[in-house]
XYZ file of C-alpha atoms in Angstrom:
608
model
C 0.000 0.000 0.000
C 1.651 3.412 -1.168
C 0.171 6.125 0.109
C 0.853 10.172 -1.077
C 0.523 13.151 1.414
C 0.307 16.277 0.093
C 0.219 19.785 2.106
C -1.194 22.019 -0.847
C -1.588 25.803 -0.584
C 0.030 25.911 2.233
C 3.127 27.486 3.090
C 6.008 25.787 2.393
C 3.899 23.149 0.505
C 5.454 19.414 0.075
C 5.042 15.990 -0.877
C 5.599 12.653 0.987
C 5.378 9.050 -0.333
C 4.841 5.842 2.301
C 5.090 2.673 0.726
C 3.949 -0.312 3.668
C 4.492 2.753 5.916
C 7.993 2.930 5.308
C 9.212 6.864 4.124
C 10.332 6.582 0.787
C 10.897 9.925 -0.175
C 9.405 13.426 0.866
C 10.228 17.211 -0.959
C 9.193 20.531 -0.601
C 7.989 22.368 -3.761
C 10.372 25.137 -2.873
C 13.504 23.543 -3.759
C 12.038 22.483 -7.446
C 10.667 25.883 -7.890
C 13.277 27.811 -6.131
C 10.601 30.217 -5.286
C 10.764 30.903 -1.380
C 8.536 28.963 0.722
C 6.433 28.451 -2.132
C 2.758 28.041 -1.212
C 1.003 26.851 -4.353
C 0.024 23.234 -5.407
C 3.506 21.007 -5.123
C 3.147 19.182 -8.529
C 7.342 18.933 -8.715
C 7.008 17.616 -5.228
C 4.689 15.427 -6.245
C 6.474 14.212 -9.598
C 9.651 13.377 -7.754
C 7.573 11.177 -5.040
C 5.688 9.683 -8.191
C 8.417 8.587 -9.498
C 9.952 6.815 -6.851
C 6.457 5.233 -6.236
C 7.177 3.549 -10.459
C 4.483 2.514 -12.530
C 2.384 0.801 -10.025
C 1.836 4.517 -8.791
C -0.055 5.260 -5.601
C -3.150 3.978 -3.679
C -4.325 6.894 -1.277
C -3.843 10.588 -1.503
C -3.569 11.959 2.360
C -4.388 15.939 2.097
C -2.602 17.670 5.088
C -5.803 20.451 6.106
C -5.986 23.780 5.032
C -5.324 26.593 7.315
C -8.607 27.835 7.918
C -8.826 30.169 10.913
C -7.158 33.038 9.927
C -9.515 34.181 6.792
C -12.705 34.410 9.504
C -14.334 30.549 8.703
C -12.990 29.479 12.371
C -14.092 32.201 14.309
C -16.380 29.779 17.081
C -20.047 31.138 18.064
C -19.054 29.662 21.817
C -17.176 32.198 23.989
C -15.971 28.906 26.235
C -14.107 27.459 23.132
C -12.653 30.767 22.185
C -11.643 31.748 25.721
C -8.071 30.602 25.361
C -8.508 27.891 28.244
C -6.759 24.046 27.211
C -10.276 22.633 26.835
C -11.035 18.650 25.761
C -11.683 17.900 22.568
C -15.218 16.532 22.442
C -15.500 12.655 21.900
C -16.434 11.766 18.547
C -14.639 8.671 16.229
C -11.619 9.473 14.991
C -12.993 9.334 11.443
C -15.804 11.763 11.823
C -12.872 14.163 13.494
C -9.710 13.340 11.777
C -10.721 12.466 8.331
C -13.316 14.084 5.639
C -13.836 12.427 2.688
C -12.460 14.853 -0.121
C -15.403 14.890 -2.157
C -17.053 17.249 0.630
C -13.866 19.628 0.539
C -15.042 22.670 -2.158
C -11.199 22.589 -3.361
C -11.542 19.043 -4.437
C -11.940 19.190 -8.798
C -9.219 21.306 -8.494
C -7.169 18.894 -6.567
C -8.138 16.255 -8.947
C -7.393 18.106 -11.745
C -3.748 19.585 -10.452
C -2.925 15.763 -10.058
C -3.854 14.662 -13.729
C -4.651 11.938 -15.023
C -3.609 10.187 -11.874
C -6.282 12.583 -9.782
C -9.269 10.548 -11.875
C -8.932 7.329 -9.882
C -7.067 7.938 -6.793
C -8.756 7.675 -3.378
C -8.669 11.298 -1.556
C -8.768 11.571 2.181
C -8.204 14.902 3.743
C -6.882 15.107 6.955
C -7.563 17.879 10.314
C -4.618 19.957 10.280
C -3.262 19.545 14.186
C -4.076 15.781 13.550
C -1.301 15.816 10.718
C 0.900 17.783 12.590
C 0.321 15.539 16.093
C 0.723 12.405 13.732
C 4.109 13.693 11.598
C 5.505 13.976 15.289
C 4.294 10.587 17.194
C 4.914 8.311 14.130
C 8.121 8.376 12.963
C 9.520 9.447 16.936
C 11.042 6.141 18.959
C 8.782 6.298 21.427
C 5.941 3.772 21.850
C 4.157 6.289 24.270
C 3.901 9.753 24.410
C 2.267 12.592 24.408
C 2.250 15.058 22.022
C 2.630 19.220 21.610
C 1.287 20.604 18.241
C 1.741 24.632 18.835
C 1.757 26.665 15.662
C 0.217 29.790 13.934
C -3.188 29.208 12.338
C -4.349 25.653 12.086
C -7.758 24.981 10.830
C -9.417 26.025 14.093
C -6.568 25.199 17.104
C -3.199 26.937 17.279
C -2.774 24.660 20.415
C -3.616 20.835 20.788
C -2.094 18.431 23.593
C -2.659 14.378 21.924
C -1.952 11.195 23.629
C 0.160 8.142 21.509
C 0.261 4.931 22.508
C 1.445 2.576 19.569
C -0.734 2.645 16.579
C -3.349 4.927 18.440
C -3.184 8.645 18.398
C -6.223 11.325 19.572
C -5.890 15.012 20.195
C -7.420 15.544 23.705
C -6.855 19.321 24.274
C -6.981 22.014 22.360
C -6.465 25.994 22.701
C -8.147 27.541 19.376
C -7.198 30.613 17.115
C -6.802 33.622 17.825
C -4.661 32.870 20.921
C -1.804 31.150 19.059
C 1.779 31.717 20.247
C 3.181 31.208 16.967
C 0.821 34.405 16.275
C 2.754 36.344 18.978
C 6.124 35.501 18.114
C 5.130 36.259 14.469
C 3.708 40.024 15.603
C 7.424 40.444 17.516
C 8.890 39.280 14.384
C 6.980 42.363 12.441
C 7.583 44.963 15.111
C 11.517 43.798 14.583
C 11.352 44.818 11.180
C 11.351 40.709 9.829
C 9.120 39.079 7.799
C 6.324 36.860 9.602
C 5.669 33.554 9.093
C 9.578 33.753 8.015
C 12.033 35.833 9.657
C 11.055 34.045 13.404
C 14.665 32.185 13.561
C 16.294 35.981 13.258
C 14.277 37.129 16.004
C 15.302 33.969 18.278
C 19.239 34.673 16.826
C 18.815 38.469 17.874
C 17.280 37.758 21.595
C 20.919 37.420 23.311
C 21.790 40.259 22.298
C 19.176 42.452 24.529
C 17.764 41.997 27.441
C 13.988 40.713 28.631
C 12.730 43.947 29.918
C 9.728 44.020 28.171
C 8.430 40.501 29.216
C 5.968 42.177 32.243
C 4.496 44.325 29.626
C 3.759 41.374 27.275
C 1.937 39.138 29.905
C 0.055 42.629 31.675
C -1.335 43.813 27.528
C -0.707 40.950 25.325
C -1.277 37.776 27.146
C -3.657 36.314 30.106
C -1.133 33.389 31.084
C -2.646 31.134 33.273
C -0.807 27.957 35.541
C -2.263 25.059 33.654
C -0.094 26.805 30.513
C -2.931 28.119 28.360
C -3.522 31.656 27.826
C -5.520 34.257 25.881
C -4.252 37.025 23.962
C -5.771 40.649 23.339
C -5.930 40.825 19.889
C -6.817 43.798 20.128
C -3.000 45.400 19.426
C -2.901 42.959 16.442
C -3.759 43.307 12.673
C -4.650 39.674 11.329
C -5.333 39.262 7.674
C -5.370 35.527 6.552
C -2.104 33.923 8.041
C -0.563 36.969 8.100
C 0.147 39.436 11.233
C 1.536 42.932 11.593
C 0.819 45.376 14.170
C -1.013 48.720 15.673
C -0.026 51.670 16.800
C -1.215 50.495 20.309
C 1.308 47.505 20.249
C 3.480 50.531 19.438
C 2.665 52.385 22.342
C 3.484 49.634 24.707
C 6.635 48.714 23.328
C 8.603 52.077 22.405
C 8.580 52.898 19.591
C 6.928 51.944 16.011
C 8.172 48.840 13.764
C 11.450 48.865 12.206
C 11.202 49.183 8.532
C 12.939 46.430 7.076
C 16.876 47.595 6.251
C 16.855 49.969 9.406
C 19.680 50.076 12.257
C 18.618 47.160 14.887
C 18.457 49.350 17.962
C 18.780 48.475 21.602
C 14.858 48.436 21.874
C 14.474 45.721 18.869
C 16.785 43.751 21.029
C 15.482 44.245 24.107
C 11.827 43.156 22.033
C 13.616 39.750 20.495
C 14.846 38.956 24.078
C 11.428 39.443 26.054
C 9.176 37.287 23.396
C 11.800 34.885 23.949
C 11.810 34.493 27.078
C 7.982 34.857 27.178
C 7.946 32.000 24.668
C 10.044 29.939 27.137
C 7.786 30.611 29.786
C 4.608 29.480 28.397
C 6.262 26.378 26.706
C 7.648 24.974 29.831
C 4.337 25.765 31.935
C 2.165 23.725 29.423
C 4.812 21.049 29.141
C 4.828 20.734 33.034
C 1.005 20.731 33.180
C 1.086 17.797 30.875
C 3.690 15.741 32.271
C 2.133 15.981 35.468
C -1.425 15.200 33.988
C -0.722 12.708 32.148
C 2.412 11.387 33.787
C 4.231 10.320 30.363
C 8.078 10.325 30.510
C 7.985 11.344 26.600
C 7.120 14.538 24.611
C 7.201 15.032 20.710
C 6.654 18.627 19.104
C 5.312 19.565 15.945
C 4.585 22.888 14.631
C 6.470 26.164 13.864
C 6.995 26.891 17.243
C 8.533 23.622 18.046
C 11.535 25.575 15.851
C 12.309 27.336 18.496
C 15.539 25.524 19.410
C 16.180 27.454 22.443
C 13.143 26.848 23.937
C 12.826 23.190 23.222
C 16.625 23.343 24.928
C 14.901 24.233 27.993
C 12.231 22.145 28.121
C 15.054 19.243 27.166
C 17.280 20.441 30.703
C 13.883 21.384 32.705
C 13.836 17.168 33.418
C 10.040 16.382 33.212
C 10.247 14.427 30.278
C 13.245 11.493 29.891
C 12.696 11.593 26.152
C 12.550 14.473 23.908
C 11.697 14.551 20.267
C 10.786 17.020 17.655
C 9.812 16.442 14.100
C 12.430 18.119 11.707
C 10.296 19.028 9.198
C 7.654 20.896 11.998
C 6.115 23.384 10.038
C 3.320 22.656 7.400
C 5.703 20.893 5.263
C 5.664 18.522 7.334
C 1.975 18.175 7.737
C 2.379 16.050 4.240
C 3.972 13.201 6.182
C 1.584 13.455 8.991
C -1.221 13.126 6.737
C 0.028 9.913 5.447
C 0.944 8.264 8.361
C -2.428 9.171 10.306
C -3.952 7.404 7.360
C -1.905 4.758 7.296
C -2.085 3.840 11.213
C -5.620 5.164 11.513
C -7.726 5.137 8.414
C -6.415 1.584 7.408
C -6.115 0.612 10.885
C -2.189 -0.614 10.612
C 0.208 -1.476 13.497
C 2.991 0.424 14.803
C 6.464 -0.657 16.248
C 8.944 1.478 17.936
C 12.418 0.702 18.178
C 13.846 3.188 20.013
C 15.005 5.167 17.433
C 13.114 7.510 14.712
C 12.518 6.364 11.441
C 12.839 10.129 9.459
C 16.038 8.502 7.913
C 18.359 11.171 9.526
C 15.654 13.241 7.573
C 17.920 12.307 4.157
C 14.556 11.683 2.074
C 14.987 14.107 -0.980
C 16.701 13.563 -4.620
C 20.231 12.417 -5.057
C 22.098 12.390 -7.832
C 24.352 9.393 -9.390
C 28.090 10.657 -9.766
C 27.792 9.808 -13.726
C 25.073 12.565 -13.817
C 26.619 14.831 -11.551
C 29.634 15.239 -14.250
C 27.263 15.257 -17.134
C 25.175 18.241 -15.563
C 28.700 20.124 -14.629
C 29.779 19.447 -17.796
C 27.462 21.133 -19.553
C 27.292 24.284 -17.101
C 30.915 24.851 -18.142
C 31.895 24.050 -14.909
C 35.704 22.748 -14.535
C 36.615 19.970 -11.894
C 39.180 17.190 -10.402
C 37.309 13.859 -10.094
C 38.632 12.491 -6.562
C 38.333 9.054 -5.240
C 35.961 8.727 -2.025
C 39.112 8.689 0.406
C 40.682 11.797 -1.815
C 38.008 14.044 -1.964
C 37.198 13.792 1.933
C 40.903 14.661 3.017
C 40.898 17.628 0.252
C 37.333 18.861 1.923
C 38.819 18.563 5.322
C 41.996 20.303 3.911
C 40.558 23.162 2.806
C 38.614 23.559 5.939
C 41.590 23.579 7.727
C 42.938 26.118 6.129
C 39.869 28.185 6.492
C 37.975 28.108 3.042
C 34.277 27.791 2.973
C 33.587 24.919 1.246
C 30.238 24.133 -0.608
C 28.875 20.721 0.641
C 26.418 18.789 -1.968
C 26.370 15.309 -1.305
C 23.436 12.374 -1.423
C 19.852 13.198 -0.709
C 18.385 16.565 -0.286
C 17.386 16.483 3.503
C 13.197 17.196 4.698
C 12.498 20.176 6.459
C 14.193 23.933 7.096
C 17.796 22.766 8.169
C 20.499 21.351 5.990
C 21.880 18.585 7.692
C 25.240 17.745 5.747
C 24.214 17.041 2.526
C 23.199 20.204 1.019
C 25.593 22.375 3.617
C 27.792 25.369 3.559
C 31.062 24.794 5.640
C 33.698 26.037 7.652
C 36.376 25.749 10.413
C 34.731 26.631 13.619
C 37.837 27.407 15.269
C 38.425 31.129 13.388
C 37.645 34.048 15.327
C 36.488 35.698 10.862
C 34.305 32.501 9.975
C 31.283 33.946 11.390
C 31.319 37.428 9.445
C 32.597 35.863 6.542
C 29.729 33.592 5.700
C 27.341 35.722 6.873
C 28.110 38.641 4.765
C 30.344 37.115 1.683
C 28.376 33.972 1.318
C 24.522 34.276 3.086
C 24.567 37.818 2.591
C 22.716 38.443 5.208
C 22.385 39.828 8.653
C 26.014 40.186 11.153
C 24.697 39.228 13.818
C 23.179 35.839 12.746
C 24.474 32.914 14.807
C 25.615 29.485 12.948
C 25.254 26.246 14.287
C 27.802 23.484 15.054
C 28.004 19.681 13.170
C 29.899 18.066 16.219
C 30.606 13.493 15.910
C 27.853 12.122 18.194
C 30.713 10.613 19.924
C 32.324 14.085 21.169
C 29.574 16.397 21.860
C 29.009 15.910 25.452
C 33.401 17.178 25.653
C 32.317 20.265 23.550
C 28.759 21.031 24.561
C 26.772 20.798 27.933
C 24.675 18.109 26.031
C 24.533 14.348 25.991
C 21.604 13.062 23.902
C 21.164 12.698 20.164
C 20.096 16.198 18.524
C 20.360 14.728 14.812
C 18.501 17.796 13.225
C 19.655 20.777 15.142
C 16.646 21.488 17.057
C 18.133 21.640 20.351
C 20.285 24.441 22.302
C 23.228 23.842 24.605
C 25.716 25.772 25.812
C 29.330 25.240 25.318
C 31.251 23.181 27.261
C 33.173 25.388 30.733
C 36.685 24.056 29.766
C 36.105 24.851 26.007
C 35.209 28.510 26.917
C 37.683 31.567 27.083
C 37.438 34.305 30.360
C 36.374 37.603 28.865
C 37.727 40.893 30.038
C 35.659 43.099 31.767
C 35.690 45.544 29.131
C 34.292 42.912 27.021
C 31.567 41.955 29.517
C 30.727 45.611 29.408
C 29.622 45.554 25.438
C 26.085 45.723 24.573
C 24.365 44.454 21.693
C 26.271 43.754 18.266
C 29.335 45.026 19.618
C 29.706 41.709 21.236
C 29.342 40.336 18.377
C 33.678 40.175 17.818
C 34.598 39.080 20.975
C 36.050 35.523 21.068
C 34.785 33.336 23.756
C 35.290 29.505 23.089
C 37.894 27.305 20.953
C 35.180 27.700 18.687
C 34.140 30.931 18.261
C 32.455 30.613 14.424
C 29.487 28.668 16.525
C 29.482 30.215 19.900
C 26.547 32.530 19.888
C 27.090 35.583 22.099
C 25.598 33.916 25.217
C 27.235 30.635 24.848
C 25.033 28.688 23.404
C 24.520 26.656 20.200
C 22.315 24.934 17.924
C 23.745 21.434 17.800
C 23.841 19.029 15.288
C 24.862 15.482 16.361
C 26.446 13.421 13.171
C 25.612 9.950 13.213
C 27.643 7.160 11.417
C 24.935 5.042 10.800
C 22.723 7.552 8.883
C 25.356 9.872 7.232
C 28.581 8.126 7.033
C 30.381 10.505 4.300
C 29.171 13.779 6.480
C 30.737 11.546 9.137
C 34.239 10.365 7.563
C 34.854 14.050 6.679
C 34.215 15.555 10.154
C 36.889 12.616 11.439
C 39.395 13.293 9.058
C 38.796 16.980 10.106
C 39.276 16.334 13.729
C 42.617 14.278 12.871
C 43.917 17.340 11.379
C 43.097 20.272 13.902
C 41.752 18.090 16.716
C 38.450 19.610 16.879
C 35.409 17.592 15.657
C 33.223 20.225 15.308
C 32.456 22.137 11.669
C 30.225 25.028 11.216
C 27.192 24.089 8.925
C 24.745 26.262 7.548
C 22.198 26.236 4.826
C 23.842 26.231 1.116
C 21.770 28.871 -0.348
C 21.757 32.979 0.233
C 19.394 34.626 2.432
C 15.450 34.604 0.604
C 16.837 31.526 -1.716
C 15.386 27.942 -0.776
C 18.184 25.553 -0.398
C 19.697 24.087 -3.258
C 18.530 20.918 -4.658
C 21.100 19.903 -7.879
C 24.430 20.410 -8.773
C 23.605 23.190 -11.317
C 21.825 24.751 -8.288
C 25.026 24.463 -6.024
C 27.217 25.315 -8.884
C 25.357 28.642 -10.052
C 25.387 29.526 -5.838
C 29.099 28.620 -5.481
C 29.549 31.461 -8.689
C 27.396 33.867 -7.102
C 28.870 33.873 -3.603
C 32.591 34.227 -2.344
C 32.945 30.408 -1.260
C 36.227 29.079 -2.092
C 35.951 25.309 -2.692
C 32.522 23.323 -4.147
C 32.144 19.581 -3.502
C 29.628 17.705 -5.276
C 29.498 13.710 -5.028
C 33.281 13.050 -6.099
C 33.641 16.448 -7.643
C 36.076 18.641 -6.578
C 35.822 22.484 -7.643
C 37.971 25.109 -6.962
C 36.340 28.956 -7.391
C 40.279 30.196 -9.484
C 39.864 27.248 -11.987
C 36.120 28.155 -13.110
C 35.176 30.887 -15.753
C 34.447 33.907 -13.661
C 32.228 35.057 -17.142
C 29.705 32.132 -15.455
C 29.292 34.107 -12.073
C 26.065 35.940 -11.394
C 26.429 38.065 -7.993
C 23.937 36.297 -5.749
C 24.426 39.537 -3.056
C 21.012 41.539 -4.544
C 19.362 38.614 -6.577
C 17.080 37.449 -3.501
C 15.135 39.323 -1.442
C 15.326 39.708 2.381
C 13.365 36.850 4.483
């Protein structure tokens, strides 16, 4: 049985393909389009997934739900279930809640006719959109029990709902609804900052260090009724909400200082005093619903779903706070991944199909995207113009590591595309953690974008815990940890005195490239067993300078989706000042190629 799941129209829309309830392959329409968080109907998505599926094709299209509470179909007649309060989720069978039969869903001849000919005879099911999102979490996590935390903008009428797993069985039992959404609220801090909602939230979290929590008394006296249990009401009163989007009044103004920052203005003290408190805020209202759940359900697991559950810091806390012995989060949390939660709720619920964990997730190391054969790599390159040294496997991982060493940024394109916002060492921009420059330079030579960005750390599953305060599995860099004491450097107290990007130059660990202002990182644990080249050339690295850490980020520019083939790393390697490209066996140095092939990537994309 091969089932589909599809997350049209939303943003960030993907495709997923089960086959026996195995992942076989899952892409975002994005990276096919190369049009930013693309939000249309993923038909390349879909074609890749198709085609891994053969001729035999597919038996059940899941539909990950629309998000439907923002455009004013949600807004619920009963003041009770609008209140903000954790409520239950009235008992009804899961198919009558979960699952609609698509031929009820108004959108439904235009689904069938954006999947072709196919669309004639498959079976549609369309699927509630926290259920996805619960079910993309419990599924594939390693835990036979848990319960589960969907928190995330708009969702079809909850931006809140608490579920219970237990093997095959999974049923939403709590819900806060929309308006009162804390992805909303970080998303109307994002605006104020001058970022782009529903996009720029990750800057806001990187700027929050830099300032400090003042306003956080001020959010929870005008923005939010926080109450012990966890759940809370906002006052949307200081909001503007049109569809999924969010901007702000001049009352939200008046509380916090000042209006928003236009996009391209000087970050201020204020804007990082504003990142800081809805951080912290954030924090606090994550870890008092996740203790009200531990200690009402008294589960010893948690899995996360949503855009919130991207907030690495936060789930950090939650991770050290102790009330949970297992932690995990689904990489691809956002509606992306609300393609594979559709599939799997229908394949453990609607067909009624067992479940076995193992103790360990099956997202694959999340390595589910296209890959390309070496033969085809040097055909595309080839006929790109580009010029390259074909290296055997052992070569070309000790000239990566080589030219890490000696402080290049090196363009990373190796097996399958990874599911989900992070690149994970296959579709990676590198670099030597250990220089005090690496930071600036990729931000502002390669991403283009913002100083003060953070970057995040690849460290060897077997070292992190004698480089970070960390000693659990974090395979898709969802979690913060500090750095290690005895890897840290004492600052002066000049340097202690700095405020807000000045501190941005000061070194304060052996690794200073990943050590955000405050300490901390966003670690990524590399496993043998699901990425063994990422792996092999993180060793050799460590042989050379003794550090088994590597800065990873993204390989794309700020406002570009990552790239998905070699022409795409190729034409980004041209347009950026990275030094050394490495795709499959193909070694590419930036003085050998034909600079008349370079586009400046610096103003082709716009800000996110």
């Amino acid at each position: 049985m091969r089932i589909l799941g599809i997350s049209p129209y939303h943003d960030d829309c993907a495709a997923v393909l089960l086959d026996a309830g195995r992942i076989v392959a899952a892409g975002q329409e994005e990276r096919f389009t190369r049009a930013k968080r693309e939000s249309r109907f993923p038909s390349r998505a879909i074609e890749f997934c198709l085609a891994q599926a053969g001729s035999s094709g597919v038996d059940i299209v899941a539909v990950h739900g629309r998000n439907t509470a923002g455009d004013g179909q949600r807004q619920d007649g009963s003041r009770g279930r609008a209140s903000g309060e954790l409520l239950p989720v009235e008992e009804v069978p899961p198919t009558a809640r979960g699952f609609e039969a698509a031929n009820e869903q108004p959108h439904i001849q235009a689904l069938r006719s954006q999947l072709g000919d196919f669309g004639e005879k498959a079976h549609i099911l369309c699927v509630d959109h926290h259920l996805a999102h619960a079910a993309s979490a419990f599924y594939p996590s390693p835990f036979d029990e848990s319960v589960v935390c969907v928190m995330d903008g708009i969702g079809a009428k909850a931006a809140t709902s608490v579920g219970i797993g237990r093997g095959p069985a999974l049923k939403i039992v709590k819900e806060i609804l929309f308006p009162h959404s804390l992805g909303l609220l970080y998303s109307a801090f994002t605006f104020h900052a001058g970022f782009r909602p529903n996009s720029g939230e990750y800057k806001v979290m990187g700027l929050a260090p830099y300032g400090e929590p003042r306003y956080v008394d001020a959010i929870f006296k005008h923005l939010v009724d926080f109450r012990a249990d966890g759940s809370f009401r906002l006052d949307t009163r200081h909001f503007d909400i049109d569809g999924g989007k969010v901007s702000t009044r001049s009352s939200f103004g008046a509380i916090f200082g000042g209006p928003p920052r236009q996009s391209g203005d000087l970050l201020e003290r204020r804007h990082m005093d504003l990142a800081a408190s809805i951080q912290k805020a954030t924090e606090l209202i994550l870890l008092t619903l996740t203790r009200s759940i531990a200690a009402e359900t008294q589960s010893r697991n948690l899995c996360l779903a949503g855009d919130v559950a991207l907030n690495c810091v936060a789930n950090g806390k939650v991770l050290r706070d102790g009330r949970f012995d297992g932690l995990w989060i689904q990489p691809a949390a956002g509606d992306a991944g609300g393609a594979l939660g559709a599939a799997l709720a229908v394949h453990h619920q609607y067909r009624d199909q067992p479940r076995r964990a193992n103790g360990r997730d099956s997202m694959q190391g999340a390595y589910l995207g296209p890959e390309f054969a070496q033969n085809d790599i040097e055909h595309r390159l080839n006929a790109i113009g580009a010029q390259f040294e074909v290296l055997e496997d052992d070569a070309v991982i000790e000239a990566a590591a080589t030219a890490l060493a000696d402080g290049k940024a090196v363009g990373w394109h190796q097996g399958r595309m990874e599911f989900g916002p992070r690149a994970l060492g296959n579709r990676s921009v590198l670099g030597d953690p250990r220089s005090p420059s690496m930071q600036k330079v990729l931000n502002l030579k390669v991403k283009y974008r913002e100083s003060f960005r953070p970057f995040a750390p690849s460290v060897l599953r077997e070292d992190v815990a004698d480089w970070f305060e960390i000693d659990t599995d974090s395979p898709y860099m969802l979690l913060v940890a500090d750095v290690a004491e005895k890897r840290r450097r004492d600052m002066t107290d000049e340097e202690r005195a700095l405020f807000g990007i000045e501190k941005l130059n000061v070194v304060r660990s052996e690794i200073p490239a990943v050590t955000h202002v405050d300490y901390s990182a966003r670690i990524q644990t590399v496993h043998k067993d699901t990425n063994p080249r990422y792996h092999a050339l993180i060793s050799r690295f460590k042989e050379k300078t003794g550090c088994p850490v590597v800065v990873n980020t993204s390989f794309n520019v700020r406002g570009e989706p990552i790239v998905c083939t070699p022409e795409d790393a190729f034409h980004c390697f041209m347009g950026t000042e990275l030094d050394v490209l490495v795709v499959g066996n193909c070694f590419l140095l930036k003085e050998a190629q034909d600079q008349a092939l370079g586009n400046s990537y610096k103003d082709a994309f716009e800000l996110d």
